[in-house]
Amino acid sequence: WTVLLISYVRKGDAERAEHVKGLFVSEDMFTDLLRVMNGVATAAEAGGHGDGNAVGPLRHLSGGPCDGLVWLLKELFSCDPRGYAFVASNEEAMHLLVNAFEATLMSKDLSPKGILILLFMWRSVINRVGKALHGVMLRDEVLRLMAMLLSARHLANLGKWPEVVGGGVQGIQSLVSLLLMILSKPWSTSGAGEVDEDFLAKLRERLFAHNFVSLVVSCIETIDSQGLSVPLNFLSRLALSSPRYSQQFVECGGLRPSRLAHILRPENSPPILVDGLLILSQLARLSRDYYEGLAQADIYASVRSLLLHKNKSIRARSCNLVGNMCRHSAYFYKSLQVHGIIDALVERLDDPDGTTRKFACFAIGNAGFHSNILYGNLRASIPLLVRLLGDADAKTQTNAAGALGNLSRNGSSLCGDLAEGNVIEALVGVVRSSVDARAETPLRIALFSLGNLSQQEALRGALHRSQEWAAAAAALAANTDPTVQKYLKRIK
């Protein structure tokens, strides 16, 4: 009966499709079919077969007893999208749908392909129904089932099945992607263009409690590079939302060298690489405590390669990662030097992409902040940073000004290069233009950097002899910003 109905619904013949709609696609049909699914699944579950996994080793090779019902329901939703509205507005139908989802999975009477069909249908319902299912997605029973599907034991069993029936590597990738797309849906905007932040916060709490970060990290190496996009995006969204997800990522082995090598392969698609770099950059930004783990991950060769990548977003995120690796201390300085990363970073100051230039300035500034170890490598950055003081982007100007100040912060070895590059004149120019434009951030950073330069005897005299500086200082005398006055006093 099920196969016959499916064959009618799937035929390209429009007349047949309308005939099926007329006979079967109705509110009663949806409700009755959901009741049947609940009955079959509950009876199968009560039978007690299975080993605690939705898919055991090579059970239901030709199809599970519940496959046809799931497939039919999916096709009925496709045949008449009004079914989504009916489920959303009918409390009994919604209750039956949720129970059918849970009971069918727990019955273990779905083949791998049947599970994929069920998840595909469930994703379609969530995409169409949206907020009506928010309460369902917070239910521990639903999240436990999803966690079970992502468990190492279940994925190992699934991998033993032939791909033609929904198993193997392709089956694993499809399962993981569908599950995580369902869980990621709340991050997408609704029809009103808004994300429900209150619900999202509650969902993140439940995902943390059910250890989804660990489950997803554990399956990374079982997925080939083409299937990494959805898992990496899921992980990056969580890692960027709260420090505790970043900690969970590290604690469950997210920094294992083989995993990161898989994620950071230059041949991977840009979304995969960007999300991988975002996670690592977040770890480096959050705390020096993660530096040792990042060092043991041995990502240097990958980072240098990605700094030269043809994709501008990847180059930009690579610069940001290096900047955060230099944020808290000089821990990485020597390794970045040895692996040629600093030299590659300096080249990015001349990048055609504005965001890449902005993050390169940020990274250069941090690379010169904690010590003078890298000053020799950073010498070549001086003329490029001076030029970027005139960049159209204010943040790039600010980062460039800060970086130039840091090149005299830890010693005088670059004073000759800074003088030859007319750095003082260029920074004074930023101060004067900032006074005129009332741009407080570039003004403050330029003044702070001039203060660093003035601490070096070889540069102090040149600053105090500058008529441009005298005019700028006089104009700033009436400025009421206490930070500006503090920086002015430091220069005097």
Coordinates of C-alpha atoms in Angstrom, one line a residue, residues 18-479:
E18 CA -3.7 15.8 -8.3
H19 CA -5.6 12.5 -8.1
V20 CA -3.5 11.4 -5.1
K21 CA -4.0 14.8 -3.5
G22 CA -7.8 14.5 -3.9
L23 CA -7.9 11.0 -2.4
F24 CA -5.3 11.1 0.3
V25 CA -3.8 14.5 1.0
S26 CA -6.0 15.9 3.7
E27 CA -5.8 16.8 7.4
D28 CA -7.3 13.4 8.3
M29 CA -4.8 11.6 6.2
F30 CA -1.9 13.3 7.9
T31 CA -3.4 12.6 11.3
D32 CA -4.2 9.0 10.5
L33 CA -0.7 8.3 9.1
L34 CA 1.0 9.8 12.1
R35 CA -1.2 7.5 14.4
V36 CA -0.1 4.5 12.3
M37 CA 3.5 5.5 12.6
N38 CA 3.2 5.8 16.3
G39 CA 1.5 2.5 16.6
V40 CA 4.0 0.6 14.5
A41 CA 7.0 2.2 16.1
T42 CA 5.8 1.7 19.6
A43 CA 5.0 -2.0 19.0
A44 CA 8.4 -2.5 17.5
E45 CA 10.1 -0.8 20.4
A46 CA 8.2 -3.0 22.8
G47 CA 9.5 -6.0 21.0
G48 CA 12.9 -5.2 22.5
H49 CA 15.2 -6.0 19.5
G50 CA 18.2 -3.9 18.8
D51 CA 21.4 -3.2 20.7
G52 CA 20.8 0.4 21.8
N53 CA 21.6 1.9 18.5
A54 CA 19.2 3.2 15.8
V55 CA 21.2 1.2 13.3
G56 CA 22.8 -2.1 14.3
P57 CA 25.4 -4.1 12.2
L58 CA 23.6 -4.9 8.9
R59 CA 20.0 -5.1 10.1
H60 CA 17.2 -4.3 7.7
L61 CA 19.5 -4.4 4.7
S62 CA 16.6 -4.2 2.2
G63 CA 14.6 -1.7 4.3
G64 CA 13.2 -1.3 7.8
P65 CA 9.5 -2.0 8.7
C66 CA 9.0 1.7 9.3
D67 CA 10.8 3.0 6.2
G68 CA 7.7 3.0 4.0
L69 CA 5.6 5.0 6.5
V70 CA 8.3 7.6 6.9
W71 CA 8.9 7.8 3.2
L72 CA 5.1 8.2 2.6
L73 CA 4.8 11.0 5.1
K74 CA 7.8 12.8 3.6
E75 CA 6.2 12.6 0.1
L76 CA 2.8 13.7 1.3
F77 CA 4.4 16.9 2.8
S78 CA 6.2 17.4 -0.5
C79 CA 3.0 16.8 -2.4
D80 CA 1.0 19.4 -0.5
P81 CA 2.9 21.9 1.6
R82 CA -0.3 22.8 3.4
G83 CA 0.5 19.9 5.6
Y84 CA 3.1 22.0 7.3
A85 CA 0.6 24.6 8.2
F86 CA -1.8 22.0 9.5
V87 CA 0.8 20.4 11.8
A88 CA 1.8 23.9 13.1
S89 CA -1.7 24.8 13.9
N90 CA -3.1 21.5 15.2
E91 CA -1.9 20.5 18.7
E92 CA -2.8 16.8 18.2
A93 CA -1.0 16.6 14.9
M94 CA 2.1 18.3 16.4
H95 CA 2.0 15.9 19.3
L96 CA 1.7 12.9 17.0
L97 CA 4.5 14.1 14.8
V98 CA 6.9 14.5 17.7
N99 CA 6.0 11.2 19.2
A100 CA 6.4 9.5 15.8
F101 CA 9.8 11.0 15.4
E102 CA 10.9 9.8 18.8
A103 CA 9.2 6.4 18.7
T104 CA 10.3 5.5 15.2
L105 CA 14.0 6.2 16.0
M106 CA 13.8 4.3 19.3
S107 CA 12.1 1.3 17.6
K108 CA 15.3 0.6 15.7
D109 CA 13.1 -0.5 12.8
L110 CA 14.5 2.0 10.3
S111 CA 17.2 1.2 7.9
P112 CA 20.0 3.8 7.4
K113 CA 18.2 5.2 4.4
G114 CA 15.0 5.3 6.5
I115 CA 16.7 7.4 9.2
L116 CA 17.9 9.8 6.5
I117 CA 14.4 10.1 5.1
L118 CA 13.0 10.8 8.6
L119 CA 15.7 13.4 9.3
F120 CA 15.1 15.0 5.9
M121 CA 11.4 15.3 6.6
W122 CA 12.0 16.6 10.1
R123 CA 14.3 19.3 8.7
S124 CA 11.7 20.3 6.2
V125 CA 9.1 20.6 8.9
I126 CA 11.4 22.7 11.1
N127 CA 12.2 24.9 8.2
R128 CA 8.6 25.5 7.4
V129 CA 7.1 25.5 10.9
G130 CA 9.9 27.3 12.8
K131 CA 9.0 28.6 16.2
A132 CA 6.1 26.1 16.7
L133 CA 8.8 23.5 17.2
H134 CA 11.1 25.4 19.6
G135 CA 9.7 23.6 22.6
V136 CA 10.3 20.3 20.9
M137 CA 13.9 21.0 20.2
L138 CA 14.6 21.7 23.9
R139 CA 13.2 18.3 25.0
D140 CA 15.8 16.1 26.5
E141 CA 14.3 13.0 24.8
V142 CA 14.8 14.6 21.3
L143 CA 18.3 15.8 22.1
R144 CA 19.3 12.4 23.5
L145 CA 18.1 10.7 20.3
M146 CA 20.1 13.1 18.2
A147 CA 23.2 12.6 20.5
M148 CA 22.8 8.8 20.1
L149 CA 22.8 9.1 16.3
L150 CA 26.0 11.1 16.5
S151 CA 27.7 8.7 18.9
A152 CA 30.9 6.9 17.9
R153 CA 29.2 3.5 18.4
H154 CA 26.3 4.3 16.1
L155 CA 28.5 5.9 13.4
A156 CA 30.8 2.9 13.5
N157 CA 27.9 0.6 12.9
L158 CA 26.6 2.9 10.1
G159 CA 30.0 2.8 8.4
K160 CA 29.7 -1.0 8.0
W161 CA 26.6 -0.7 5.9
P162 CA 26.8 -0.4 2.1
E163 CA 26.5 3.2 0.8
V164 CA 23.7 2.1 -1.6
V165 CA 21.4 1.6 1.4
G166 CA 22.5 4.8 3.3
G167 CA 25.6 3.6 5.0
G168 CA 29.3 3.9 4.6
V169 CA 31.2 7.2 4.6
Q170 CA 28.5 8.9 2.5
G171 CA 25.8 7.7 4.9
I172 CA 27.7 9.0 7.9
Q173 CA 28.2 12.4 6.2
S174 CA 24.6 12.7 5.2
L175 CA 23.4 11.8 8.7
V176 CA 25.8 14.2 10.5
S177 CA 24.9 17.0 8.1
L178 CA 21.2 16.6 8.4
L179 CA 21.3 16.4 12.2
L180 CA 23.4 19.5 12.5
M181 CA 21.4 21.4 10.0
I182 CA 18.3 20.7 12.1
L183 CA 20.1 21.9 15.3
S184 CA 21.6 25.0 13.5
K185 CA 18.3 26.2 12.1
P186 CA 17.6 28.5 15.1
W187 CA 20.7 30.5 14.1
S188 CA 19.0 31.3 10.8
T189 CA 16.7 34.3 10.5
S190 CA 13.0 33.8 10.7
G191 CA 10.6 35.2 8.1
A192 CA 10.7 38.5 10.1
G193 CA 14.4 38.6 9.6
E194 CA 15.1 38.1 13.3
V195 CA 16.8 35.4 15.4
D196 CA 15.1 34.3 18.6
E197 CA 17.9 35.0 20.9
D198 CA 16.1 33.8 24.0
F199 CA 15.4 30.4 22.5
L200 CA 18.9 30.3 21.1
A201 CA 20.4 30.8 24.5
K202 CA 18.2 28.0 25.9
L203 CA 19.2 25.7 23.0
R204 CA 22.9 26.4 23.6
E205 CA 22.5 25.4 27.2
R206 CA 20.9 22.1 26.2
L207 CA 23.6 21.4 23.6
F208 CA 26.2 22.0 26.2
A209 CA 24.5 19.7 28.7
H210 CA 24.3 16.9 26.1
N211 CA 28.0 17.4 25.1
F212 CA 27.3 18.0 21.4
V213 CA 30.7 19.7 20.9
S214 CA 32.4 16.5 21.9
L215 CA 30.2 14.3 19.7
V216 CA 30.8 16.5 16.6
V217 CA 34.6 16.8 17.2
S218 CA 34.8 13.0 17.5
C219 CA 33.2 12.4 14.1
I220 CA 35.4 14.9 12.2
E221 CA 38.0 12.3 11.1
T222 CA 35.3 9.9 9.9
I223 CA 34.1 12.5 7.4
D224 CA 35.9 13.4 4.2
S225 CA 36.7 17.0 3.4
Q226 CA 33.6 17.5 1.3
G227 CA 31.4 16.8 4.3
L228 CA 33.1 19.0 6.9
S229 CA 31.3 22.3 6.1
V230 CA 28.2 21.8 8.3
P231 CA 30.0 20.3 11.3
L232 CA 32.7 23.0 11.3
N233 CA 30.1 25.8 11.0
F234 CA 28.1 24.2 13.9
L235 CA 31.3 24.1 16.0
S236 CA 32.4 27.7 15.2
R237 CA 29.0 29.1 16.0
L238 CA 29.1 27.5 19.4
A239 CA 32.8 28.4 20.1
L240 CA 32.2 32.0 19.2
S241 CA 29.1 32.2 21.4
S242 CA 30.7 31.3 24.8
P243 CA 34.2 30.5 26.2
R244 CA 32.9 27.3 27.7
Y245 CA 32.2 25.8 24.3
S246 CA 35.8 26.7 23.3
Q247 CA 37.0 24.9 26.5
Q248 CA 34.8 21.9 25.7
F249 CA 36.4 21.8 22.2
V250 CA 39.9 21.6 23.6
E251 CA 39.0 19.1 26.4
C252 CA 37.5 16.6 23.9
G253 CA 40.5 16.6 21.6
G254 CA 39.6 19.3 19.1
L255 CA 43.3 20.3 18.9
R256 CA 44.5 16.9 18.0
P257 CA 47.1 17.4 15.2
S258 CA 45.4 14.9 12.8
R259 CA 42.0 16.6 13.2
L260 CA 43.4 20.1 12.6
A261 CA 45.4 18.8 9.6
H262 CA 42.2 17.5 8.2
I263 CA 40.4 20.8 8.8
L264 CA 43.1 23.1 7.5
R265 CA 44.0 21.4 4.3
P266 CA 44.4 24.2 1.8
E267 CA 42.3 22.2 -0.7
N268 CA 39.3 22.3 1.6
S269 CA 36.5 24.7 0.6
P270 CA 36.6 28.3 1.9
P271 CA 33.7 27.9 4.4
I272 CA 35.5 24.9 6.1
L273 CA 38.8 26.8 6.3
V274 CA 37.2 30.0 7.5
D275 CA 35.3 28.2 10.3
G276 CA 38.4 26.2 11.3
L277 CA 40.4 29.5 11.5
L278 CA 37.6 31.2 13.5
I279 CA 37.7 28.4 16.1
L280 CA 41.5 28.5 16.5
S281 CA 41.5 32.3 16.6
Q282 CA 38.9 32.4 19.3
L283 CA 40.9 30.0 21.4
A284 CA 44.1 32.1 21.0
R285 CA 42.1 35.3 21.7
L286 CA 40.4 34.0 24.9
S287 CA 43.4 32.9 26.9
R288 CA 47.1 32.2 27.0
D289 CA 46.1 28.9 28.6
Y290 CA 45.3 27.6 25.1
Y291 CA 48.7 28.5 23.7
E292 CA 50.4 25.2 24.7
G293 CA 47.6 23.1 23.0
L294 CA 47.8 25.2 19.9
A295 CA 51.6 24.8 19.8
Q296 CA 51.3 21.0 20.2
A297 CA 48.8 21.0 17.3
D298 CA 51.7 22.0 15.0
I299 CA 49.6 24.2 12.7
Y300 CA 52.5 26.4 11.5
A301 CA 52.8 24.9 8.0
S302 CA 49.1 25.1 7.5
V303 CA 48.9 28.7 8.7
R304 CA 51.7 29.9 6.4
S305 CA 50.1 28.2 3.5
L306 CA 46.7 29.8 4.3
L307 CA 48.3 33.2 4.5
L308 CA 49.0 32.9 0.8
H309 CA 45.7 31.4 -0.1
K310 CA 43.9 32.7 -3.2
N311 CA 40.7 33.3 -1.2
K312 CA 40.7 36.7 0.5
S313 CA 38.5 35.6 3.5
I314 CA 41.0 32.8 4.3
R315 CA 43.9 35.2 4.1
A316 CA 42.1 37.7 6.4
R317 CA 41.2 35.0 9.0
S318 CA 44.8 33.6 8.9
C319 CA 46.1 37.1 9.7
N320 CA 43.7 37.4 12.6
L321 CA 44.7 34.0 13.9
V322 CA 48.4 35.0 13.9
G323 CA 47.5 38.3 15.7
N324 CA 45.7 36.4 18.4
M325 CA 48.6 33.9 18.7
C326 CA 50.7 37.0 19.6
R327 CA 48.0 38.6 21.8
H328 CA 48.9 37.5 25.3
S329 CA 52.6 36.9 25.2
A330 CA 55.7 36.2 23.0
Y331 CA 55.1 32.5 23.4
F332 CA 54.8 31.9 19.6
Y333 CA 57.3 34.5 18.4
K334 CA 60.2 32.2 17.7
S335 CA 58.1 29.5 16.1
L336 CA 56.3 32.0 13.9
Q337 CA 59.7 33.3 12.8
V338 CA 61.3 29.9 12.2
H339 CA 58.3 28.7 10.0
G340 CA 58.3 31.9 7.8
I341 CA 54.9 33.0 9.1
I342 CA 56.1 36.6 10.0
D343 CA 57.6 37.1 6.6
A344 CA 54.3 35.9 4.9
L345 CA 52.4 38.2 7.3
V346 CA 54.3 41.3 6.3
E347 CA 53.4 40.5 2.6
R348 CA 49.7 40.7 3.5
L349 CA 50.1 44.4 4.4
D350 CA 50.2 44.9 0.6
D351 CA 47.2 42.6 0.0
P352 CA 44.5 43.8 -2.4
D353 CA 41.8 43.0 0.1
G354 CA 41.1 45.6 2.7
T355 CA 40.0 43.2 5.5
T356 CA 43.2 41.2 5.1
R357 CA 45.3 44.5 5.4
K358 CA 43.4 45.4 8.5
F359 CA 44.0 42.1 10.2
A360 CA 47.7 42.1 9.0
C361 CA 48.2 45.4 10.7
F362 CA 46.7 44.0 13.9
A363 CA 48.9 41.0 13.8
I364 CA 52.1 43.0 13.1
G365 CA 51.3 45.2 16.0
N366 CA 51.0 42.3 18.4
A367 CA 54.1 40.7 16.9
G368 CA 56.1 43.7 18.1
F369 CA 54.3 44.3 21.4
H370 CA 55.9 41.8 23.9
S371 CA 59.6 41.8 22.8
N372 CA 62.0 42.8 20.0
I373 CA 62.6 39.2 18.9
L374 CA 60.8 39.7 15.6
Y375 CA 62.0 43.3 14.9
G376 CA 64.4 42.1 12.2
N377 CA 61.5 40.4 10.3
L378 CA 59.3 43.4 10.9
R379 CA 61.7 45.9 9.5
A380 CA 60.2 45.4 6.0
S381 CA 56.7 46.3 7.4
I382 CA 57.6 50.0 8.1
P383 CA 57.0 51.6 4.7
L384 CA 53.9 49.5 4.2
L385 CA 52.5 50.5 7.6
V386 CA 53.2 54.2 6.8
R387 CA 51.3 53.9 3.6
L388 CA 48.3 52.2 5.4
L389 CA 48.0 55.3 7.7
G390 CA 46.2 56.7 4.7
D391 CA 44.0 53.7 4.2
A392 CA 40.3 54.5 3.6
D393 CA 39.3 52.2 6.5
A394 CA 39.6 53.9 9.9
K395 CA 40.3 50.6 11.7
T396 CA 43.2 49.8 9.4
Q397 CA 44.6 53.3 10.0
T398 CA 44.3 52.7 13.8
N399 CA 45.9 49.3 13.6
A400 CA 48.8 50.6 11.4
A401 CA 49.4 53.5 13.8
G402 CA 49.5 51.1 16.8
A403 CA 51.9 48.7 15.0
L404 CA 54.4 51.5 14.2
G405 CA 54.5 52.5 17.8
N406 CA 55.2 49.0 18.9
L407 CA 58.2 48.8 16.6
S408 CA 60.0 51.2 19.1
R409 CA 58.4 49.9 22.3
N410 CA 61.0 47.2 23.1
G411 CA 64.2 48.8 21.9
S412 CA 66.0 51.1 19.5
S413 CA 67.1 48.6 16.9
L414 CA 64.6 50.0 14.3
C415 CA 64.9 53.7 15.1
G416 CA 67.0 54.3 12.0
D417 CA 64.4 52.6 9.8
L418 CA 61.6 54.5 11.5
A419 CA 63.3 57.8 11.0
E420 CA 64.2 57.0 7.4
G421 CA 60.6 56.0 6.8
N422 CA 59.3 59.4 8.1
V423 CA 57.1 57.6 10.6
I424 CA 57.0 60.6 13.0
E425 CA 55.7 62.9 10.2
A426 CA 53.2 60.3 9.1
L427 CA 51.8 59.8 12.7
V428 CA 51.7 63.6 13.2
G429 CA 49.7 63.7 10.0
V430 CA 47.2 61.2 11.5
V431 CA 46.9 63.3 14.6
R432 CA 46.2 66.5 12.7
S433 CA 43.6 64.8 10.4
S434 CA 42.0 63.1 13.4
V435 CA 41.7 66.5 15.2
D436 CA 40.0 67.9 12.1
A437 CA 37.7 64.9 11.7
R438 CA 37.0 64.4 15.4
A439 CA 38.0 60.7 15.0
E440 CA 38.9 59.8 18.6
T441 CA 40.2 56.3 18.1
P442 CA 42.9 57.0 15.4
L443 CA 43.8 60.1 17.4
R444 CA 44.4 58.2 20.6
I445 CA 46.4 55.4 19.0
A446 CA 48.5 57.8 17.0
L447 CA 49.3 59.8 20.1
F448 CA 50.1 56.6 22.1
S449 CA 52.5 55.5 19.3
L450 CA 54.2 58.9 19.2
G451 CA 54.7 58.5 22.9
N452 CA 56.4 55.2 22.3
L453 CA 58.7 56.8 19.7
S454 CA 59.5 59.7 22.0
Q455 CA 60.9 57.3 24.5
Q456 CA 63.8 56.6 22.1
E457 CA 66.4 59.3 22.2
A458 CA 67.2 58.9 18.5
L459 CA 63.6 59.9 17.7
R460 CA 62.6 62.3 20.5
G461 CA 64.5 65.2 19.1
A462 CA 62.9 64.9 15.7
L463 CA 59.5 64.9 17.2
H464 CA 60.0 68.0 19.3
R465 CA 61.6 69.9 16.4
S466 CA 58.6 69.2 14.2
Q467 CA 56.5 72.3 13.5
E468 CA 53.6 70.1 12.4
W469 CA 53.7 68.5 15.8
A470 CA 53.8 71.8 17.6
A471 CA 50.7 72.9 15.7
A472 CA 48.9 69.7 16.5
A473 CA 49.8 69.8 20.2
A474 CA 48.6 73.4 20.4
A475 CA 45.3 72.4 18.8
L476 CA 44.9 69.5 21.3
A477 CA 45.5 71.7 24.3
A478 CA 41.8 72.4 24.6
N479 CA 40.7 68.8 24.1

